[in-house]
Coordinates of C-alpha atoms and ligand atoms in Angstrom, one line a residue:
Chain A
M1 CA 130.3 123.8 126.2
K2 CA 126.9 124.9 124.8
I3 CA 124.7 122.2 123.2
L4 CA 121.6 122.8 121.2
V5 CA 119.3 119.8 120.7
C6 CA 116.7 119.9 117.9
I7 CA 113.3 118.6 119.0
S8 CA 110.6 117.7 116.6
K9 CA 107.0 116.8 117.3
T10 CA 105.7 113.7 115.5
P11 CA 102.6 111.5 115.6
D12 CA 102.8 108.6 118.0
T13 CA 104.1 105.5 116.2
T14 CA 100.7 103.8 116.4
A15 CA 98.8 106.8 115.0
K16 CA 96.4 106.0 112.1
I17 CA 97.8 107.5 109.0
A18 CA 95.0 109.2 107.0
F19 CA 94.6 112.4 105.1
T20 CA 92.0 115.2 104.6
D21 CA 91.4 118.2 102.4
N22 CA 91.6 116.1 99.2
N23 CA 94.6 114.2 100.4
T24 CA 96.7 117.3 101.0
K25 CA 96.8 117.3 104.8
F26 CA 97.6 114.8 107.5
A27 CA 94.4 114.0 109.5
T28 CA 95.3 115.1 113.0
E29 CA 92.0 114.3 114.9
G30 CA 92.6 111.9 117.7
V31 CA 96.4 111.7 117.0
Q32 CA 98.7 111.5 120.1
W33 CA 101.9 113.5 119.6
I34 CA 105.3 112.5 120.8
I35 CA 108.8 113.8 120.7
N36 CA 110.4 112.3 117.6
P37 CA 112.0 109.1 119.0
Y38 CA 115.4 109.7 117.3
D39 CA 115.6 113.2 118.8
E40 CA 114.5 112.0 122.3
W41 CA 116.1 108.7 122.8
Y42 CA 119.4 109.4 121.1
A43 CA 120.3 113.1 120.7
L44 CA 118.6 114.4 123.8
V45 CA 119.6 111.6 126.1
R46 CA 123.3 111.7 124.9
A47 CA 123.3 115.4 125.4
I48 CA 122.0 114.9 129.0
E49 CA 124.8 112.4 129.6
L50 CA 127.4 114.8 128.4
K51 CA 126.0 117.4 130.8
E52 CA 126.0 114.9 133.6
K53 CA 129.7 114.3 132.9
D54 CA 130.5 118.0 132.7
P55 CA 128.0 120.0 134.7
T56 CA 129.3 123.3 133.3
T57 CA 127.7 122.3 130.0
V58 CA 124.7 124.4 128.9
L59 CA 122.0 122.4 127.3
H60 CA 119.2 124.1 125.3
L61 CA 116.4 122.6 123.2
V62 CA 115.0 124.1 120.0
N63 CA 111.8 123.5 118.2
V64 CA 110.3 125.2 115.1
G65 CA 106.5 125.5 115.3
G66 CA 103.5 127.1 116.8
A67 CA 102.3 127.3 120.4
E68 CA 100.6 123.9 120.1
N69 CA 104.2 122.4 120.3
D70 CA 104.8 123.7 123.8
A71 CA 103.5 120.5 125.5
I72 CA 106.0 118.4 123.6
I73 CA 108.8 120.8 124.4
R74 CA 107.9 120.6 128.1
K75 CA 108.0 116.8 127.9
A76 CA 111.5 117.1 126.5
L77 CA 112.5 119.5 129.3
A78 CA 111.2 117.0 131.8
L79 CA 114.0 114.7 130.6
G80 CA 116.7 117.4 130.9
G81 CA 118.0 120.6 129.5
D82 CA 118.2 124.1 131.0
E83 CA 115.8 125.9 128.7
A84 CA 114.0 125.7 125.4
I85 CA 113.6 128.0 122.4
R86 CA 110.7 127.8 120.1
V87 CA 110.8 129.6 116.8
N88 CA 107.3 130.8 116.2
I89 CA 106.5 129.7 112.7
E90 CA 104.5 126.9 111.1
S91 CA 107.0 124.6 109.6
Q92 CA 107.0 124.5 105.8
D93 CA 109.8 122.5 104.4
S94 CA 113.2 121.2 105.7
F95 CA 115.0 124.2 104.4
T96 CA 112.9 126.7 106.2
I97 CA 113.1 124.8 109.4
A98 CA 116.9 124.3 109.1
S99 CA 117.3 128.1 108.4
Q100 CA 115.5 128.9 111.6
I101 CA 117.6 126.5 113.6
A102 CA 120.8 127.8 112.0
Q103 CA 119.9 131.3 113.1
V104 CA 119.2 130.2 116.7
A105 CA 122.5 128.3 116.7
K106 CA 124.4 131.4 115.4
D107 CA 122.7 133.8 117.9
G108 CA 123.3 131.5 120.8
G109 CA 127.0 130.7 120.2
Y110 CA 126.6 126.9 120.5
D111 CA 129.4 124.4 120.0
L112 CA 127.3 121.4 119.1
V113 CA 123.9 121.1 117.3
F114 CA 122.4 117.7 117.8
T115 CA 119.5 116.1 115.9
G116 CA 118.0 112.7 115.5
K117 CA 118.8 110.9 112.3
E118 CA 115.4 111.7 110.8
T119 CA 111.8 112.4 111.8
I120 CA 109.4 109.4 111.8
D121 CA 106.8 111.4 109.8
Y122 CA 108.6 113.2 107.0
N123 CA 111.7 110.9 107.0
G124 CA 113.8 113.7 105.4
S125 CA 117.1 113.1 107.3
S126 CA 117.9 116.6 106.1
I127 CA 117.8 119.1 109.0
G128 CA 121.3 118.4 110.4
G129 CA 123.1 118.6 107.0
M130 CA 121.3 121.8 106.0
V131 CA 122.0 123.5 109.4
A132 CA 125.7 122.4 109.0
E133 CA 125.9 123.9 105.6
L134 CA 124.2 127.2 106.6
L135 CA 126.7 127.5 109.5
D136 CA 129.7 126.2 107.5
W137 CA 130.3 123.6 110.3
P138 CA 131.4 120.0 109.8
Y139 CA 128.6 117.4 109.9
V140 CA 128.7 113.8 111.1
S141 CA 125.5 112.0 110.3
L142 CA 124.0 108.7 111.4
A143 CA 126.3 108.7 114.5
T144 CA 126.1 105.9 117.0
K145 CA 128.8 107.3 119.4
L146 CA 129.9 110.8 120.5
D147 CA 132.5 111.8 123.0
I148 CA 133.9 115.3 123.5
E149 CA 137.4 116.0 124.7
G150 CA 138.0 119.7 125.0
S151 CA 137.2 121.2 121.5
N152 CA 137.6 117.8 119.8
A153 CA 134.8 115.3 119.1
K154 CA 135.3 111.6 118.6
L155 CA 132.4 109.8 116.9
T156 CA 131.4 106.6 115.3
R157 CA 129.1 106.8 112.2
E158 CA 127.4 104.2 110.1
I159 CA 128.7 103.2 106.7
E160 CA 127.2 100.5 104.5
G161 CA 127.9 97.2 106.1
G162 CA 129.8 98.6 109.1
E163 CA 131.0 101.7 110.9
E164 CA 133.7 104.3 110.9
T165 CA 135.4 106.2 113.7
V166 CA 135.9 109.9 112.9
E167 CA 137.1 113.0 114.6
A168 CA 136.2 116.6 114.1
S169 CA 136.6 119.9 115.9
L170 CA 133.8 121.9 117.5
P171 CA 131.6 123.6 116.5
L172 CA 129.9 120.6 114.9
V173 CA 126.5 119.3 113.8
V174 CA 125.7 115.6 114.6
S175 CA 122.7 113.4 113.7
A176 CA 122.2 110.5 116.1
Q177 CA 120.7 107.1 115.8
K178 CA 120.4 103.8 117.7
G179 CA 123.5 103.0 119.8
M180 CA 124.1 106.6 120.8
A181 CA 122.1 106.3 124.1
E182 CA 119.3 104.4 125.8
Q183 CA 115.8 105.7 126.2
R184 CA 115.0 107.3 129.6
I185 CA 111.7 107.8 131.4
P186 CA 111.3 111.2 133.0
N187 CA 110.9 111.1 136.8
M188 CA 108.5 113.2 138.9
K189 CA 111.2 115.7 139.8
G190 CA 112.0 116.3 136.1
I191 CA 108.3 116.7 135.2
M192 CA 107.7 119.2 138.0
G193 CA 111.0 121.1 137.2
A194 CA 110.1 121.3 133.5
R195 CA 107.1 123.6 134.3
T196 CA 109.3 126.4 135.5
K197 CA 112.2 126.1 133.0
P198 CA 112.4 129.0 130.6
L199 CA 110.6 128.4 127.2
K200 CA 111.6 131.3 125.0
V201 CA 109.6 132.2 122.0
V202 CA 111.6 133.9 119.2
E203 CA 110.3 135.3 115.9
P204 CA 111.4 133.6 112.7
V205 CA 113.8 135.0 110.0
A206 CA 112.4 135.4 106.6
V207 CA 113.2 132.4 104.2
E208 CA 111.4 131.0 101.3
A209 CA 110.5 127.3 101.1
L210 CA 112.1 125.3 98.3
T211 CA 109.6 122.5 98.3
S212 CA 106.0 121.9 99.2
I213 CA 103.7 118.9 99.5
A214 CA 101.2 118.6 96.6
G215 CA 99.4 115.6 98.0
F216 CA 99.6 112.3 99.9
E217 CA 98.6 108.8 99.0
L218 CA 98.3 105.5 100.9
P219 CA 100.1 102.4 99.6
P220 CA 97.8 100.0 97.7
A221 CA 96.3 97.3 100.0
K222 CA 97.9 93.9 100.0
A223 CA 96.0 91.2 98.1
G224 CA 96.0 88.9 101.2
V225 CA 98.3 86.3 102.5
K226 CA 98.7 82.9 100.8
L227 CA 99.0 80.4 103.6
V228 CA 101.1 77.2 103.1
P229 CA 100.4 74.3 105.4
A230 CA 103.0 73.8 108.2
D231 CA 103.6 70.2 107.2
N232 CA 104.6 71.2 103.7
P233 CA 107.2 74.1 103.9
E234 CA 108.7 72.9 100.6
E235 CA 105.7 74.3 98.9
L236 CA 106.6 77.8 100.2
V237 CA 110.1 77.5 98.6
R238 CA 108.5 76.4 95.3
L239 CA 106.1 79.4 95.4
L240 CA 108.9 81.8 96.1
H241 CA 110.9 80.4 93.3
E242 CA 108.2 79.8 90.6
E243 CA 105.4 82.2 91.4
A244 CA 107.0 85.2 93.2
K245 CA 110.3 84.6 91.4
V246 CA 112.3 86.2 94.3
I247 CA 114.6 83.3 95.0
Chain B
M1 CA 121.7 121.6 80.6
S2 CA 122.2 118.3 82.3
V3 CA 121.3 115.9 85.0
L4 CA 124.3 115.2 87.3
V5 CA 124.5 111.9 89.1
Y6 CA 126.8 111.7 92.1
I7 CA 128.5 108.3 92.0
D8 CA 129.3 106.9 95.4
H9 CA 131.9 104.2 95.8
T10 CA 133.5 102.0 98.5
D11 CA 136.5 99.7 98.5
G12 CA 137.2 100.6 94.9
E13 CA 133.8 99.7 93.6
I14 CA 130.7 101.7 92.6
K15 CA 127.9 101.1 95.1
K16 CA 124.9 99.3 93.7
S17 CA 122.7 102.2 95.1
S18 CA 124.7 104.5 92.8
L19 CA 124.1 102.3 89.8
E20 CA 120.4 102.7 90.6
A21 CA 120.9 106.5 90.9
A22 CA 122.7 106.5 87.5
S23 CA 119.9 104.6 85.8
Y24 CA 117.4 106.9 87.4
G25 CA 119.4 110.0 86.4
A26 CA 119.8 108.8 82.8
Q27 CA 116.0 108.1 82.4
L28 CA 115.2 111.5 83.9
A29 CA 117.7 113.2 81.5
S30 CA 116.0 111.6 78.5
Q31 CA 112.6 112.6 79.9
L32 CA 113.8 116.2 80.1
G33 CA 115.8 116.0 76.8
V34 CA 119.1 116.9 78.4
A35 CA 122.5 115.2 78.9
A36 CA 123.2 112.7 81.7
H37 CA 126.5 113.2 83.5
G38 CA 128.2 111.4 86.4
L39 CA 130.6 112.8 88.9
V40 CA 133.1 110.6 90.8
L41 CA 135.1 112.1 93.7
G42 CA 138.1 109.9 94.6
T43 CA 139.8 106.9 93.2
L44 CA 138.5 103.4 92.4
N45 CA 139.3 100.3 90.4
A46 CA 136.0 100.0 88.6
D47 CA 135.8 100.9 84.9
L48 CA 133.9 104.1 84.9
S49 CA 133.0 103.9 81.2
A50 CA 130.8 101.0 82.1
L51 CA 128.4 103.6 83.6
G52 CA 127.3 104.0 80.0
K53 CA 125.3 100.8 80.5
Q54 CA 123.2 102.7 83.0
G55 CA 122.8 105.4 80.4
L56 CA 125.3 108.1 81.4
Q57 CA 127.0 109.9 78.5
K58 CA 129.9 111.3 80.3
V59 CA 131.6 110.7 83.7
H60 CA 133.7 113.3 85.3
Q61 CA 136.3 112.3 87.9
V62 CA 138.5 114.1 90.5
K63 CA 141.2 111.5 91.0
N64 CA 142.4 112.3 94.5
D65 CA 142.8 109.5 97.1
S66 CA 142.0 111.8 100.0
L67 CA 138.4 112.1 98.8
N68 CA 137.8 108.4 99.5
Q69 CA 137.4 109.5 103.1
F70 CA 134.0 111.1 103.2
D71 CA 133.5 114.6 104.5
P72 CA 130.1 115.9 103.3
G73 CA 131.1 119.5 103.8
Q74 CA 134.1 119.2 101.5
Q75 CA 132.2 117.2 98.9
A76 CA 129.2 119.6 98.9
V77 CA 131.5 122.4 97.8
M78 CA 132.9 120.3 95.0
V79 CA 129.6 119.0 93.8
A80 CA 128.2 122.5 93.8
E81 CA 131.1 123.7 91.7
A82 CA 130.5 120.8 89.2
V83 CA 126.8 121.7 89.1
T84 CA 127.7 125.2 87.9
S85 CA 130.3 124.2 85.4
L86 CA 128.1 121.4 83.9
A87 CA 125.0 123.6 84.0
A88 CA 123.1 120.8 85.8
T89 CA 119.5 121.5 86.7
V90 CA 119.0 118.3 88.6
V91 CA 121.4 116.4 90.9
V92 CA 120.7 112.8 91.7
V93 CA 122.3 111.1 94.7
S94 CA 121.4 107.8 96.4
N95 CA 119.6 108.3 99.7
N96 CA 122.2 106.0 101.3
V97 CA 124.5 106.8 104.2
T98 CA 126.5 109.2 101.9
G99 CA 123.6 110.9 100.2
K100 CA 121.8 111.5 103.6
A101 CA 124.8 113.7 104.6
L102 CA 125.6 115.2 101.2
G103 CA 122.1 115.9 99.8
P104 CA 121.0 118.3 102.5
R105 CA 124.3 120.2 102.5
L106 CA 124.2 120.6 98.8
S107 CA 120.5 121.7 99.0
A108 CA 121.3 124.4 101.5
R109 CA 124.4 125.5 99.5
L110 CA 122.7 125.8 96.2
K111 CA 119.3 126.8 97.6
A112 CA 118.0 123.8 95.6
G113 CA 115.0 121.9 96.9
L114 CA 115.7 118.4 98.1
V115 CA 113.5 115.4 97.8
A116 CA 115.1 112.9 100.2
G117 CA 113.8 109.3 99.7
A118 CA 112.4 109.5 96.2
V119 CA 110.8 106.3 95.0
A120 CA 109.8 107.1 91.4
L121 CA 110.8 109.4 88.5
P122 CA 109.4 113.0 88.8
D123 CA 106.3 114.1 87.0
T124 CA 107.7 116.9 84.9
S125 CA 104.6 117.6 82.8
N126 CA 103.9 121.1 84.1
S127 CA 105.9 121.3 87.3
F128 CA 108.4 119.1 89.1
V129 CA 106.8 116.7 91.5
V130 CA 108.6 113.7 93.0
K131 CA 107.0 110.9 95.0
K132 CA 108.7 110.0 98.3
A133 CA 107.8 107.6 101.2
V134 CA 106.7 109.4 104.4
F135 CA 105.4 108.2 107.8
S136 CA 108.1 105.5 107.7
G137 CA 106.7 103.8 104.7
K138 CA 103.0 104.0 105.8
A139 CA 102.2 106.6 103.1
F140 CA 103.7 108.5 100.1
A141 CA 103.9 112.3 99.5
Q142 CA 104.1 114.1 96.2
V143 CA 106.7 116.8 96.7
A144 CA 106.8 119.8 94.4
V145 CA 110.2 121.4 94.0
S146 CA 110.0 125.1 93.2
S147 CA 113.7 126.1 93.0
P148 CA 115.6 126.3 89.7
I149 CA 118.0 123.5 90.7
K150 CA 116.5 120.3 92.1
I151 CA 118.2 117.6 94.2
I152 CA 116.8 114.1 94.3
A153 CA 118.0 111.5 96.8
L154 CA 116.8 108.1 95.5
T155 CA 115.8 105.4 98.0
P156 CA 118.0 102.4 97.6
N157 CA 116.2 99.4 96.0
A158 CA 113.4 101.5 94.7
F159 CA 114.6 101.7 91.1
S160 CA 116.1 99.0 89.0
V161 CA 119.5 99.1 87.5
S162 CA 119.3 99.4 83.7
N163 CA 121.8 97.4 81.7
G164 CA 122.2 98.7 78.2
D165 CA 125.3 98.5 76.0
G166 CA 126.4 102.1 76.1
S167 CA 129.8 103.3 77.1
A168 CA 130.4 106.6 78.9
E169 CA 133.2 109.0 78.1
V170 CA 135.4 109.4 81.1
A171 CA 137.2 112.7 81.7
D172 CA 139.1 114.4 84.6
I173 CA 137.4 117.5 85.9
N174 CA 139.2 120.2 87.7
L175 CA 137.4 121.2 91.0
T176 CA 138.7 123.1 94.0
V177 CA 139.4 120.6 96.8
P178 CA 138.7 122.3 100.1
A179 CA 140.4 121.1 103.3
A180 CA 138.5 118.2 105.0
K181 CA 137.2 118.9 108.4
I182 CA 136.4 115.3 109.3
K183 CA 139.2 112.9 109.9
V184 CA 138.4 109.2 109.5
T185 CA 140.4 107.3 112.1
G186 CA 139.2 103.8 111.6
T187 CA 136.9 101.6 109.6
N188 CA 135.2 98.5 110.8
K189 CA 133.4 96.5 108.1
I190 CA 131.7 93.3 108.8
K191 CA 133.5 91.0 106.3
G192 CA 131.4 89.2 103.8
Q193 CA 128.1 90.6 105.0
I194 CA 125.6 92.1 102.7
P195 CA 124.7 95.7 103.9
L196 CA 121.1 95.6 104.9
S197 CA 120.2 98.8 103.0
E198 CA 121.4 97.4 99.7
A199 CA 120.2 93.8 100.2
E200 CA 117.7 92.4 97.7
L201 CA 116.7 89.6 100.1
V202 CA 116.4 89.9 103.8
V203 CA 115.9 87.1 106.4
S204 CA 114.8 88.5 109.7
G205 CA 114.2 87.1 113.2
G206 CA 112.1 88.2 116.2
R207 CA 111.7 87.4 119.8
G208 CA 109.9 84.2 118.8
L209 CA 113.3 82.7 118.3
K210 CA 113.8 82.7 122.1
G211 CA 117.5 83.5 122.2
P212 CA 120.7 84.4 120.2
E213 CA 121.8 80.7 120.2
N214 CA 118.9 80.0 117.8
W215 CA 120.0 82.4 115.1
G216 CA 121.9 79.6 113.2
M217 CA 118.9 78.8 111.1
I218 CA 118.4 82.5 110.2
E219 CA 122.0 82.8 109.2
E220 CA 122.0 79.6 107.3
L221 CA 119.0 80.5 105.2
A222 CA 120.4 84.0 104.6
D223 CA 123.7 82.4 103.5
L224 CA 122.0 80.0 101.1
L225 CA 119.9 82.8 99.5
G226 CA 122.6 85.5 99.5
A227 CA 120.4 87.5 101.9
A228 CA 121.2 90.0 104.6
T229 CA 120.0 89.4 108.2
A230 CA 117.8 91.7 110.2
C231 CA 115.8 91.6 113.4
S232 CA 113.1 93.2 115.4
R233 CA 113.8 95.9 118.0
P234 CA 113.5 93.8 121.2
V235 CA 116.0 91.4 119.7
A236 CA 118.6 94.2 119.2
D237 CA 117.7 95.8 122.6
S238 CA 118.4 92.5 124.3
H239 CA 121.7 92.4 122.5
W240 CA 120.9 89.1 120.8
R241 CA 121.8 90.7 117.5
P242 CA 123.9 93.9 116.7
H243 CA 122.1 97.3 116.6
H244 CA 122.5 97.8 112.9
E245 CA 120.2 94.8 112.2
H246 CA 117.2 96.4 113.9
V247 CA 114.6 97.4 111.3
G248 CA 111.4 99.2 111.8
Q249 CA 110.2 102.7 112.6
T250 CA 113.1 103.4 114.9
G251 CA 115.7 101.3 113.2
G252 CA 116.6 100.9 109.6
A253 CA 114.1 101.0 106.8
V254 CA 114.4 98.3 104.1
A255 CA 112.6 97.6 100.8
P256 CA 114.0 94.3 99.5
N257 CA 112.5 92.0 96.9
L258 CA 111.9 89.5 99.7
Y259 CA 111.5 90.1 103.4
F260 CA 111.4 86.7 105.2
A261 CA 110.2 87.2 108.8
V262 CA 110.5 84.4 111.4
G263 CA 109.0 84.7 114.9
I264 CA 108.2 88.4 114.5
S265 CA 104.7 89.5 115.5
G266 CA 104.4 92.4 113.0
A267 CA 103.8 95.3 115.4
I268 CA 102.9 98.5 113.6
Q269 CA 106.4 100.0 114.4
H270 CA 108.1 96.9 112.8
L271 CA 105.9 97.0 109.7
A272 CA 106.7 100.7 109.2
G273 CA 110.3 99.8 108.3
V274 CA 109.6 96.8 106.1
N275 CA 106.2 97.3 104.4
R276 CA 107.7 98.6 101.2
S277 CA 109.3 95.1 100.6
K278 CA 108.0 93.6 97.4
V279 CA 107.2 90.1 98.8
I280 CA 106.8 89.5 102.5
V281 CA 106.9 86.0 104.0
V282 CA 105.9 85.4 107.6
I283 CA 106.6 82.3 109.7
N284 CA 104.7 82.5 113.0
K285 CA 103.1 80.0 115.3
D286 CA 100.2 82.4 116.1
P287 CA 97.6 82.6 113.4
E288 CA 96.4 85.9 114.9
A289 CA 99.9 87.5 114.5
P290 CA 99.3 90.9 112.9
F291 CA 102.1 90.3 110.4
F292 CA 100.0 87.9 108.4
K293 CA 97.8 90.9 107.4
A294 CA 100.8 92.5 105.7
A295 CA 102.3 89.3 104.3
D296 CA 102.1 87.8 100.8
Y297 CA 103.0 84.2 101.9
G298 CA 102.9 82.7 105.3
I299 CA 103.1 79.5 107.3
V300 CA 101.3 79.2 110.6
G301 CA 103.7 77.0 112.5
D302 CA 106.6 76.5 114.9
A303 CA 109.8 78.1 113.4
F304 CA 111.9 75.4 115.0
E305 CA 110.1 72.7 113.0
V306 CA 109.5 74.6 109.8
M307 CA 112.8 76.3 109.3
P308 CA 115.0 73.2 109.0
K309 CA 112.7 71.9 106.2
I310 CA 112.7 75.2 104.4
I311 CA 116.5 75.2 104.6
D312 CA 116.7 71.7 103.2
S313 CA 114.4 72.6 100.4
V314 CA 116.3 75.7 99.5
K315 CA 119.5 73.6 99.5
K316 CA 117.9 71.3 96.9
L317 CA 116.8 74.3 94.8
K318 CA 120.3 75.7 94.8
G319 CA 121.8 72.3 94.1
K320 CA 123.7 72.2 97.4
Ligands
FAD1 C1 108.0 104.2 119.9 C2 108.2 102.7 119.5 C3 109.1 102.4 118.5 C4 109.3 101.1 118.1 N1 110.1 100.8 117.0 C5 110.3 99.5 116.6 C6 111.1 99.2 115.5 O1 111.7 100.1 114.9 N2 111.2 97.9 115.1 C7 110.6 96.9 115.8 O2 110.8 95.7 115.4 N3 109.8 97.2 116.9 C8 109.7 98.5 117.3 N4 108.9 98.7 118.4 C9 108.5 97.6 119.2 C10 107.2 96.9 118.7 O3 106.1 97.6 119.2 C11 107.2 95.4 119.1 O4 107.2 95.4 120.5 C12 108.3 94.6 118.5 O5 108.4 94.8 117.1 C13 108.0 93.1 118.8 O6 109.1 92.3 118.4 P1 108.9 90.8 118.1 O7 107.9 90.7 117.0 O8 110.3 90.3 117.8 O9 108.5 90.2 119.4 P2 107.0 89.7 120.0 O10 106.0 90.8 119.8 O11 107.3 89.2 121.3 O12 106.6 88.6 119.0 C14 107.2 87.4 118.9 C15 106.4 86.6 117.9 O13 107.0 85.3 117.7 C16 106.0 84.3 117.6 N5 106.6 83.1 118.0 C17 106.9 82.7 119.3 N6 107.5 81.5 119.3 C18 107.5 81.1 118.0 C19 107.9 79.9 117.3 N7 108.5 78.9 118.0 N8 107.8 79.8 116.0 C20 107.2 80.8 115.3 N9 106.8 81.9 115.9 C21 106.9 82.1 117.2 C22 104.9 84.8 118.5 O14 103.6 84.3 118.1 C23 104.9 86.3 118.3 O15 104.1 86.7 117.2 C24 108.7 100.1 118.8 C25 107.8 100.4 119.9 C26 107.6 101.7 120.2 C27 106.6 102.0 121.3

């Protein structure tokens, strides 16, 4: 089996969110970058587990972006995976990214394309579904479990107020979330090994973006907390009922 | 020309998030001066003409039980066909579990720009720009859509359901039904629980509650208020509470009218998932807890002393 895991680079979860160029660009000075947690903790780790179960599995990583992404790609390779592919183009919108990944998936003859449920910066939740449509493969989103038996996949996916078990044949696209796997810390051997794993750079296919970001804004600041004394919690209930009118 | 709203349903009823999408779609249609249509794939008990209350003029339905099992690939083909036959220029779906799978497929199929997680009506004055939450709720982006057809996935709880007195015309629509490639083999719904993503009120507990045995007061307050329950990440990681209750940057994002946080410190990653809540209440014994900075109301106190009194007082309020 051949698995392709999509790896996105996102600002660290504690990064200060600010904008430059008249609020059209994210201010990257001083920002630490990480592998998007959903890609790393859930999709990548589950893919590694599948390879540990069946060592004949081929596991590749894909990222769309410039050379500045290589450090993050090596970090992902330190966790696992045989090689990585970087499509050399500045990411524009979800559709252009998905189009590049779909091309890599087609060229590489993969059976499974695996993504995190969304990135923690753009929160689009879109790449998996778009890749699936471009390849005409089935798509199971928001999955919390994935097992492969031969050419059949058994999954659990989230529904409102519960979950559903589903089955689909490979090839397949899956987006993963909490429950799929547990976070791993790379060991020294992994980190050393990652340096020599192949990181192939491929040129992009031509696609036009469908959306663009016209600007960013920060949410309005909160007015400040109204504190109620601990010996009079009844007052809180009154305020929520009469002032905030939420209960 | 029309705005087409995809109406999502479960257990025979229209989801609340789809009533929001219908209200949004109808207001957008009147903003653009075009018709507002709804599309229902599958069968349900609800009276579809009632979608007129949200402002839809006509609701098209493919009555076919097999469509109640959701395969986004199959449905994207059908919705795309409906878009063509109804000359829709905008498709509105809810950015709920269904929309997150259907929206992107439809976008790639129609080469139609997708705004996933819209929080307001588009600005259509000279282009088509939609506001969406980014950086897990820490900021907003204005997204310009340049394709002829646009797809908007509306964040649940971001737009209120309109309740007029219209009635929609309901008609069957003939669409090709491709074979499903996803087989649903089982459903496990937690009975009587309010889905977190749809909840208007949320009561949430953190590590300050010390252990799963102390969740009685969280559940009791939630019950009294008709609220859903949530928790911080370490609580779910320690298996005190189920994974689906985990909110924050790496869990679910919620934007209820009331987020009631008990024994949660308010780490930046937790705030990321909850800071779009309209009113935030924090109960924490540490006056320096960062959550107070993001809160509207708070009590600096011990949850084990404060919560029973709050529960009593809510009981009185509710006449129980
Ligand atoms: C990459 C990354 C992603 C993360 N994603 C998430 C996420 O999605 N969601 C999330 O929640 N966290 C997330 N975290 C973890 C986050 O940083 C915090 O560690 C976590 O939110 C803390 O949970 P807590 O507030 O329940 O626990 P603590 O930080 O231990 O806070 C407990 C609080 O309870 C208070 N307390 C104690 N006893 C009482 C009492 N008797 N009465 C009242 N108050 C009391 C304490 O004063 C304290 O403020 C993430 C971290 C990282 C690094």
